[in-house]
Short mmCIF file of C-alpha atoms in Angstrom, two decimals:
data_model
loop_
_atom_site.label_atom_id
_atom_site.label_comp_id
_atom_site.label_asym_id
_atom_site.label_seq_id
_atom_site.Cartn_x
_atom_site.Cartn_y
_atom_site.Cartn_z
CA MET A 176 78.33 20.77 -22.85
CA ARG A 177 76.46 19.43 -19.83
CA ALA A 178 78.64 22.51 -18.09
CA GLN A 179 75.72 24.84 -20.22
CA PRO A 180 72.20 23.39 -18.19
CA THR A 181 73.56 23.90 -14.93
CA LEU A 182 75.43 27.67 -15.48
CA LEU A 183 72.59 28.20 -17.18
CA LEU A 184 70.18 27.23 -14.36
CA GLY A 185 72.49 28.83 -11.90
CA LEU A 186 71.87 32.01 -13.03
CA VAL A 187 68.24 31.41 -13.23
CA THR A 188 67.94 31.04 -9.41
CA SER A 189 70.48 33.31 -8.69
CA PHE A 190 67.71 36.10 -10.51
CA LEU A 191 64.99 34.67 -8.52
CA ALA A 192 66.42 34.80 -4.68
CA PHE A 193 67.48 38.79 -5.67
CA THR A 194 64.24 39.41 -6.45
CA SER A 195 62.30 37.39 -3.89
CA ILE A 196 64.50 39.64 -1.63
CA ALA A 197 62.89 42.73 -3.18
CA LYS A 198 59.11 41.98 -2.80
CA ALA A 199 56.83 43.96 -2.36
CA GLU A 200 54.12 44.67 1.32
CA SER A 201 51.42 46.18 1.93
CA GLY A 202 50.25 46.15 5.47
CA LEU A 203 50.11 48.53 8.82
CA ALA A 204 52.65 50.58 10.01
CA SER A 205 53.33 53.03 13.46
CA TYR A 206 55.76 54.65 15.34
CA TYR A 207 58.13 54.66 17.50
CA GLY A 208 59.35 57.19 19.55
CA TYR A 209 61.99 55.08 21.12
CA GLY A 210 64.58 52.91 21.26
CA LYS A 211 67.70 53.18 18.29
CA ALA A 212 67.09 56.68 16.97
CA GLY A 213 68.59 58.45 13.63
CA ARG A 214 71.38 60.53 13.33
CA GLY A 215 69.71 63.35 13.79
CA GLY A 216 66.43 63.19 12.08
CA GLU A 217 67.53 60.05 9.44
CA LEU A 218 64.69 58.41 8.06
CA THR A 219 64.44 54.96 9.91
CA CYS A 220 62.36 51.97 10.62
CA ALA A 221 61.89 48.63 12.48
CA HIS A 222 61.27 45.35 10.31
CA ARG A 223 61.27 41.78 11.38
CA THR A 224 63.43 40.28 8.10
CA ARG A 225 65.12 43.03 6.30
CA PRO A 226 68.90 42.87 6.58
CA PHE A 227 69.79 45.85 8.39
CA GLY A 228 71.02 49.48 6.66
CA SER A 229 68.70 48.36 4.06
CA VAL A 230 66.47 50.83 2.62
CA LEU A 231 62.71 51.16 2.34
CA ARG A 232 60.51 52.53 0.62
CA VAL A 233 57.12 53.25 1.66
CA SER A 234 54.27 54.53 0.67
CA TYR A 235 51.33 56.18 2.31
CA SER A 236 48.61 57.98 1.05
CA GLY A 237 49.82 59.31 -2.18
CA ARG A 238 53.63 59.45 -0.33
CA THR A 239 56.74 57.72 -0.62
CA ILE A 240 59.45 57.95 1.73
CA GLN A 241 63.09 56.21 1.46
CA CYS A 242 64.24 54.72 5.54
CA ARG A 243 66.77 52.66 6.04
CA VAL A 244 66.22 49.33 8.35
CA ASN A 245 67.83 49.28 11.93
CA ASP A 246 65.95 47.64 14.45
CA ARG A 247 64.21 44.73 14.23
CA GLY A 248 59.76 44.51 14.94
CA PRO A 249 56.66 45.49 14.48
CA PHE A 250 55.91 42.47 16.80
CA ILE A 251 51.50 43.30 16.92
CA ARG A 252 50.27 41.03 15.19
CA GLY A 253 48.93 42.61 10.94
CA ARG A 254 51.70 45.20 11.60
CA ILE A 255 54.89 45.26 8.72
CA VAL A 256 56.89 48.12 9.65
CA ASP A 257 57.54 50.61 12.41
CA LEU A 258 58.94 53.98 11.52
CA SER A 259 61.01 56.20 13.49
CA VAL A 260 58.64 59.64 14.77
CA PRO A 261 61.35 61.65 12.21
CA ALA A 262 60.14 59.35 8.99
CA ALA A 263 56.06 59.13 10.65
CA ARG A 264 56.03 62.76 9.92
CA ALA A 265 57.77 62.86 6.50
CA LEU A 266 55.00 60.56 5.57
CA GLY A 267 52.37 62.55 7.33
CA MET A 268 50.82 59.57 9.63
CA MET A 269 51.66 61.03 12.97
CA SER A 270 48.37 62.40 13.39
CA ALA A 271 46.31 58.86 12.68
CA GLY A 272 48.90 56.51 14.70
CA VAL A 273 49.01 53.14 12.80
CA VAL A 274 47.90 53.34 9.45
CA ARG A 275 47.80 50.72 5.77
CA VAL A 276 50.96 51.10 4.14
CA SER A 277 53.28 49.81 1.34
CA VAL A 278 56.53 48.49 1.84
CA ASP A 279 58.56 47.83 -1.28
#
């Protein structure tokens, strides 16, 4: 009889852990043209905390792209993601340089 509440608590805790990983963020994004470039125009990005290899959805001005985390950064206050040049081009932010984005 005692195993059921423990099992339920474990399931709830696991569910909360999985949902907190996929937390949406909003903040500034910039792009970089150096270092760990993706293969053949691959859309890649740098994020401070998301695991390497995870795929982020980045939205700006009605456009949404998916990019893979392959680096750490940005290390400038207020910025939440650094995009590779191909990712920034696909998002349409090349002329602006730094823009406000939503990251899922």
